[in-house]
Short mmCIF file of C-alpha atoms in Angstrom, two decimals:
data_model
loop_
_atom_site.label_atom_id
_atom_site.label_comp_id
_atom_site.label_asym_id
_atom_site.label_seq_id
_atom_site.Cartn_x
_atom_site.Cartn_y
_atom_site.Cartn_z
CA MET P 13 130.64 94.78 98.71
CA ARG P 14 127.86 97.38 98.78
CA VAL P 15 124.78 96.23 96.86
CA LEU P 16 121.76 98.30 95.79
CA ILE P 17 118.55 96.29 95.23
CA GLY P 18 115.44 97.61 93.52
CA GLY P 19 112.43 95.65 94.77
CA GLY P 20 114.45 94.24 97.64
CA SER P 21 111.45 93.88 99.94
CA GLY P 22 109.69 91.34 97.67
CA PHE P 23 109.83 87.54 97.73
CA VAL P 24 113.09 87.16 95.79
CA GLY P 25 114.54 90.38 97.22
CA ARG P 26 114.17 89.15 100.81
CA GLU P 27 115.99 85.92 99.98
CA LEU P 28 118.75 87.78 98.11
CA THR P 29 119.18 90.28 100.97
CA ARG P 30 119.48 87.44 103.49
CA LEU P 31 122.08 85.67 101.35
CA LEU P 32 124.17 88.80 100.73
CA LYS P 33 124.16 89.83 104.39
CA ASN P 34 125.21 86.31 105.39
CA LYS P 35 128.16 86.72 103.01
CA GLY P 36 129.09 89.98 104.76
CA HIS P 37 127.85 92.39 102.10
CA GLU P 38 126.08 95.69 102.80
CA VAL P 39 122.59 96.00 101.27
CA THR P 40 120.54 99.10 100.48
CA ILE P 41 116.99 98.61 99.20
CA ILE P 42 115.22 100.94 96.77
CA SER P 43 111.63 101.10 97.95
CA ARG P 44 108.46 103.15 97.61
CA GLN P 45 108.64 103.80 101.36
CA PRO P 46 111.63 105.35 103.18
CA GLY P 47 113.22 103.54 106.10
CA LEU P 48 116.40 102.20 107.65
CA GLY P 49 118.69 100.73 104.97
CA LYS P 50 116.41 102.07 102.22
CA ILE P 51 116.21 104.86 99.69
CA THR P 52 113.11 105.74 97.67
CA TRP P 53 112.85 105.74 93.88
CA GLY P 54 112.31 109.52 94.09
CA GLU P 55 115.53 109.94 96.05
CA LEU P 56 117.37 107.84 93.48
CA GLU P 57 116.07 110.04 90.64
CA SER P 58 116.84 113.34 92.39
CA GLY P 59 120.01 112.47 94.32
CA GLY P 60 121.64 109.96 92.00
CA LEU P 61 123.15 106.57 92.68
CA PRO P 62 124.50 105.96 96.19
CA PRO P 63 128.00 104.43 96.35
CA CYS P 64 127.75 100.73 95.45
CA GLU P 65 129.74 97.98 93.76
CA ALA P 66 126.67 96.18 92.38
CA ALA P 67 123.08 97.08 91.50
CA VAL P 68 120.13 94.73 90.95
CA ASN P 69 116.56 95.34 89.84
CA LEU P 70 113.84 92.91 90.98
CA SER P 71 110.96 95.40 90.87
CA GLY P 72 107.66 94.55 89.26
CA GLU P 73 103.95 94.17 89.96
CA ASN P 74 103.09 90.51 90.67
CA LEU P 75 101.89 88.95 87.40
CA MET P 76 99.87 86.32 89.26
CA ASN P 77 98.20 88.64 91.78
CA PRO P 78 94.88 86.85 92.40
CA LEU P 79 93.31 90.05 93.74
CA ARG P 80 93.68 91.95 90.47
CA TRP P 81 91.42 91.47 87.49
CA TRP P 82 93.15 91.24 84.10
CA ASN P 83 92.41 94.59 82.43
CA GLU P 84 94.18 97.48 80.72
CA GLY P 85 95.11 99.16 84.01
CA TYR P 86 96.76 96.00 85.30
CA ARG P 87 98.63 95.50 82.02
CA LYS P 88 99.95 99.07 82.23
CA ASP P 89 101.07 98.49 85.83
CA LEU P 90 102.94 95.34 84.78
CA PHE P 91 104.90 97.35 82.20
CA SER P 92 105.48 100.54 84.18
CA SER P 93 106.52 98.79 87.40
CA ARG P 94 109.26 96.97 85.46
CA VAL P 95 110.28 99.23 82.59
CA ASP P 96 110.11 102.56 84.45
CA THR P 97 112.07 101.37 87.50
CA THR P 98 114.68 99.74 85.26
CA THR P 99 115.02 102.98 83.28
CA ILE P 100 115.48 105.02 86.48
CA LEU P 101 118.15 102.66 87.81
CA ALA P 102 119.99 102.39 84.48
CA GLN P 103 120.01 106.18 84.11
CA ALA P 104 121.32 106.57 87.68
CA ILE P 105 124.13 104.11 86.91
CA ALA P 106 124.96 105.92 83.66
CA GLY P 107 125.03 109.28 85.47
CA SER P 108 127.18 108.12 88.37
CA PRO P 109 130.80 109.35 88.62
CA SER P 110 131.72 105.90 89.96
CA PRO P 111 129.27 103.33 88.50
CA PRO P 112 129.08 99.81 89.99
CA HIS P 113 131.13 97.01 88.47
CA ALA P 114 127.98 94.87 88.04
CA TRP P 115 124.41 95.70 86.97
CA VAL P 116 122.00 92.75 87.18
CA LEU P 117 118.48 92.87 85.73
CA VAL P 118 116.08 90.02 86.52
CA THR P 119 113.38 89.57 83.83
CA GLY P 120 111.74 86.26 82.78
CA VAL P 121 111.53 83.31 80.39
CA ALA P 122 108.37 84.69 78.73
CA CYS P 123 110.61 85.83 75.87
CA TYR P 124 110.83 82.21 74.67
CA LYS P 125 107.84 81.01 72.64
CA PRO P 126 105.89 78.19 74.35
CA SER P 127 106.49 74.82 72.70
CA LEU P 128 106.24 71.13 73.59
CA THR P 129 109.40 70.36 71.60
CA ALA P 130 111.72 73.37 71.23
CA GLN P 131 114.51 73.74 73.78
CA TYR P 132 115.97 77.15 74.59
CA THR P 133 119.36 78.20 75.91
CA GLU P 134 120.72 81.67 76.58
CA ASP P 135 121.97 81.77 72.98
CA SER P 136 118.52 81.14 71.45
CA GLU P 137 117.32 83.98 69.25
CA TRP P 138 113.82 85.31 69.86
CA THR P 139 111.45 88.03 68.74
CA PRO P 140 108.36 89.28 70.63
CA PHE P 141 105.22 87.30 69.80
CA ASP P 142 102.71 88.27 72.53
CA LEU P 143 102.16 90.72 75.39
CA LEU P 144 104.55 89.15 77.90
CA SER P 145 107.38 88.69 75.39
CA ARG P 146 106.97 92.35 74.36
CA LEU P 147 107.23 93.22 78.05
CA VAL P 148 110.54 91.33 78.37
CA LYS P 149 111.87 93.08 75.23
CA GLU P 150 111.05 96.57 76.53
CA TRP P 151 112.26 95.66 80.02
CA GLU P 152 115.66 94.42 78.88
CA LEU P 153 116.13 97.34 76.46
CA ALA P 154 115.40 99.76 79.32
CA GLY P 155 118.31 98.26 81.25
CA ARG P 156 120.92 98.74 78.52
CA LEU P 157 123.74 101.09 79.51
CA PRO P 158 125.45 103.53 77.13
CA GLU P 159 128.53 101.99 75.51
CA ASN P 160 130.99 104.20 77.39
CA ILE P 161 129.52 103.09 80.75
CA ALA P 162 129.24 99.44 79.69
CA GLN P 163 133.03 99.35 79.26
CA ASN P 164 133.38 99.42 83.06
CA THR P 165 130.08 97.96 84.29
CA ARG P 166 129.27 94.32 83.54
CA GLN P 167 125.66 94.01 82.42
CA VAL P 168 123.84 90.80 83.31
CA VAL P 169 120.28 89.71 82.52
CA ILE P 170 118.83 86.75 84.44
CA ARG P 171 115.64 85.15 83.09
CA PRO P 172 113.97 83.06 85.82
CA GLY P 173 111.18 80.55 85.42
CA VAL P 174 108.46 80.01 88.04
CA VAL P 175 110.09 80.82 91.38
CA LEU P 176 109.32 78.28 94.11
CA GLY P 177 109.81 78.95 97.81
CA ARG P 178 108.20 78.67 101.21
CA ASP P 179 107.48 82.35 101.83
CA GLY P 180 105.86 83.54 98.63
CA GLY P 181 105.68 83.20 94.87
CA ALA P 182 103.64 80.52 93.13
CA MET P 183 103.71 78.06 96.06
CA LYS P 184 101.84 80.44 98.34
CA GLN P 185 98.73 80.16 96.15
CA MET P 186 99.09 76.45 95.38
CA MET P 187 99.63 75.03 98.85
CA THR P 188 96.09 75.38 100.21
CA PRO P 189 94.26 73.47 97.43
CA PHE P 190 96.98 70.79 97.41
CA TRP P 191 96.85 70.39 101.20
CA LEU P 192 93.08 69.95 100.89
CA GLY P 193 93.56 67.22 98.28
CA LEU P 194 92.12 69.45 95.56
CA GLY P 195 95.31 69.84 93.52
CA GLY P 196 95.63 68.77 89.92
CA THR P 197 97.26 69.44 86.59
CA LEU P 198 96.67 72.75 84.79
CA GLY P 199 95.34 72.42 81.25
CA SER P 200 96.77 69.36 79.50
CA GLY P 201 99.60 68.96 82.02
CA ARG P 202 101.95 68.17 79.12
CA GLN P 203 103.29 71.73 78.95
CA PRO P 204 106.87 72.33 80.11
CA PHE P 205 107.22 73.84 83.57
CA PRO P 206 110.45 75.87 83.86
CA TRP P 207 111.06 76.49 87.58
CA ILE P 208 113.72 77.44 90.12
CA HIS P 209 113.97 77.39 93.91
CA VAL P 210 114.16 80.93 95.31
CA SER P 211 117.45 80.15 97.10
CA ASP P 212 119.05 79.14 93.81
CA LEU P 213 117.76 82.25 92.04
CA ALA P 214 119.25 84.41 94.80
CA GLY P 215 122.45 82.41 94.42
CA ILE P 216 122.63 83.00 90.66
CA ILE P 217 122.12 86.75 91.18
CA ALA P 218 124.88 86.86 93.81
CA HIS P 219 127.12 84.73 91.57
CA ALA P 220 126.56 87.16 88.68
CA MET P 221 127.71 90.10 90.84
CA GLU P 222 131.10 88.59 91.57
CA PRO P 223 134.07 90.16 89.76
CA SER P 224 134.63 88.46 86.41
CA PRO P 225 137.80 88.12 84.31
CA ASP P 226 135.67 88.79 81.21
CA THR P 227 135.84 92.26 79.69
CA PRO P 228 132.47 94.06 80.10
CA SER P 229 130.45 94.17 76.89
CA ALA P 230 127.87 96.57 75.48
CA VAL P 231 125.59 93.53 75.17
CA PRO P 232 124.36 92.09 78.51
CA GLN P 233 125.36 88.55 79.41
CA VAL P 234 122.25 86.39 79.77
CA PHE P 235 121.76 83.59 82.32
CA ASN P 236 118.63 81.43 82.35
CA GLY P 237 117.48 81.30 85.98
CA VAL P 238 115.92 77.84 85.88
CA ALA P 239 116.73 74.48 87.45
CA PRO P 240 118.65 72.04 85.22
CA ALA P 241 115.77 69.55 85.46
CA LEU P 242 113.29 69.75 82.56
CA ASN P 243 109.82 69.04 83.97
CA THR P 244 106.22 69.21 82.82
CA ASN P 245 103.27 70.57 84.77
CA TYR P 246 102.09 66.96 85.22
CA GLU P 247 105.42 65.96 86.79
CA PHE P 248 105.38 68.99 89.09
CA THR P 249 101.79 68.26 90.16
CA LYS P 250 102.46 64.59 90.90
CA GLU P 251 105.69 65.33 92.79
CA LEU P 252 104.04 68.00 94.95
CA GLY P 253 101.18 65.60 95.71
CA ARG P 254 103.69 62.87 96.61
CA VAL P 255 105.69 65.13 98.94
CA LEU P 256 102.49 66.35 100.63
CA ARG P 257 100.98 62.84 100.62
CA ARG P 258 97.84 64.17 98.99
CA PRO P 259 95.90 63.04 95.90
CA THR P 260 96.11 65.16 92.73
CA VAL P 261 92.98 64.13 90.88
CA PHE P 262 91.30 67.48 90.15
CA PRO P 263 92.68 68.83 86.85
CA VAL P 264 91.78 72.42 85.97
CA PRO P 265 90.76 72.79 82.29
CA GLY P 266 92.56 75.45 80.28
CA PHE P 267 89.37 77.36 79.45
CA VAL P 268 88.63 77.77 83.17
CA ILE P 269 92.10 79.24 83.78
CA ASP P 270 91.65 81.56 80.78
CA ALA P 271 88.32 82.77 82.15
CA LEU P 272 89.65 83.34 85.68
CA MET P 273 92.97 84.95 84.82
CA GLY P 274 92.64 86.32 81.29
CA SER P 275 94.16 84.40 78.37
CA GLU P 276 97.23 86.67 78.05
CA ARG P 277 98.20 85.92 81.65
CA ALA P 278 96.96 82.31 81.77
CA ILE P 279 99.49 81.32 79.10
CA VAL P 280 102.13 81.25 81.85
CA LEU P 281 100.24 78.35 83.48
CA THR P 282 98.69 76.55 80.52
CA GLN P 283 101.70 76.70 78.19
CA GLY P 284 105.42 76.60 78.87
CA GLN P 285 108.95 76.43 77.50
CA LYS P 286 111.81 73.94 77.83
CA VAL P 287 114.51 76.28 79.11
CA GLU P 288 118.05 75.09 79.82
CA PRO P 289 120.48 76.95 82.11
CA LYS P 290 123.42 76.23 79.79
CA ARG P 291 125.49 79.34 80.51
CA THR P 292 124.49 79.30 84.18
CA LEU P 293 126.00 75.82 84.56
CA GLU P 294 129.04 76.72 82.45
CA SER P 295 129.70 79.68 84.78
CA GLY P 296 130.33 77.22 87.61
CA PHE P 297 127.17 77.94 89.61
CA GLN P 298 126.26 75.06 91.94
CA TYR P 299 122.54 74.44 92.47
CA GLN P 300 121.27 73.60 95.95
CA TYR P 301 118.00 72.27 94.50
CA PRO P 302 118.60 70.90 90.98
CA ASP P 303 115.51 68.66 90.95
CA LEU P 304 111.85 68.91 91.98
CA SER P 305 112.08 66.36 94.79
CA SER P 306 114.78 68.22 96.72
CA ALA P 307 113.17 71.63 96.09
CA LEU P 308 109.66 70.62 97.15
CA LYS P 309 110.87 68.73 100.22
CA GLU P 310 112.64 71.86 101.44
CA ILE P 311 109.59 74.02 100.75
CA VAL P 312 107.02 71.84 102.51
CA GLY P 313 109.45 70.87 105.27
CA SER P 314 109.32 67.11 104.82
#
């Protein structure tokens, strides 16, 4: 199978590319820079979609980039890097004489309103309530294919939680303070912490590309890209400390996180959602790392 990946050089994209190549698939990455096995976004716009059986978009400015201050320019970059690239790829698919059989868009669980009690599945209804949920709404709408194209191309939306892995994502920023014994809960620690190991997220994406007996629909099929375990930030913190054999006695108050990151962005850390991968499990996907202990042991190498 030939697979086209937008944002394939990022943290999740590297893991997905490795997995697909190990399965014998051919991967082309859409990138800002030209190179071997790559096309640029400009080339995609001007030359159209290269021959492929599946297309994926993982593009997007890092929400948790510690080097960028939370301001209007950063907010615009978060939207444009996701919505614009998704629009370009969806339009290229719609304009192709032989569109792929699968189109997978990876967005996020920020569409679900943070709550200590509510539990969300892929069937849960939602409406935008803040900046990040509005982003998910615009992002997913940008990926919708015209009805005549959707009859032949299966549309899939995957909404991951916090992606954990050795080579990037949230763990890259957390490991140093935890190794130094300076780790602790964020805010109250009671907030849900929806997470997934990067290998499992790559696996869900690859699983979603496989030919399906279901008739393609004009409405994308949604899969929650989270582990089946429902954990809180406190549980994550204590488990990471246990695996590293380090104390976790330095909680970070919510107001400090708000001040450092901006309240609209800090909500990802200080609040959370109980998200269940109901349809993901029903699809037959098998998790390699269904619980925190197995995931964190793989990541820290213990």
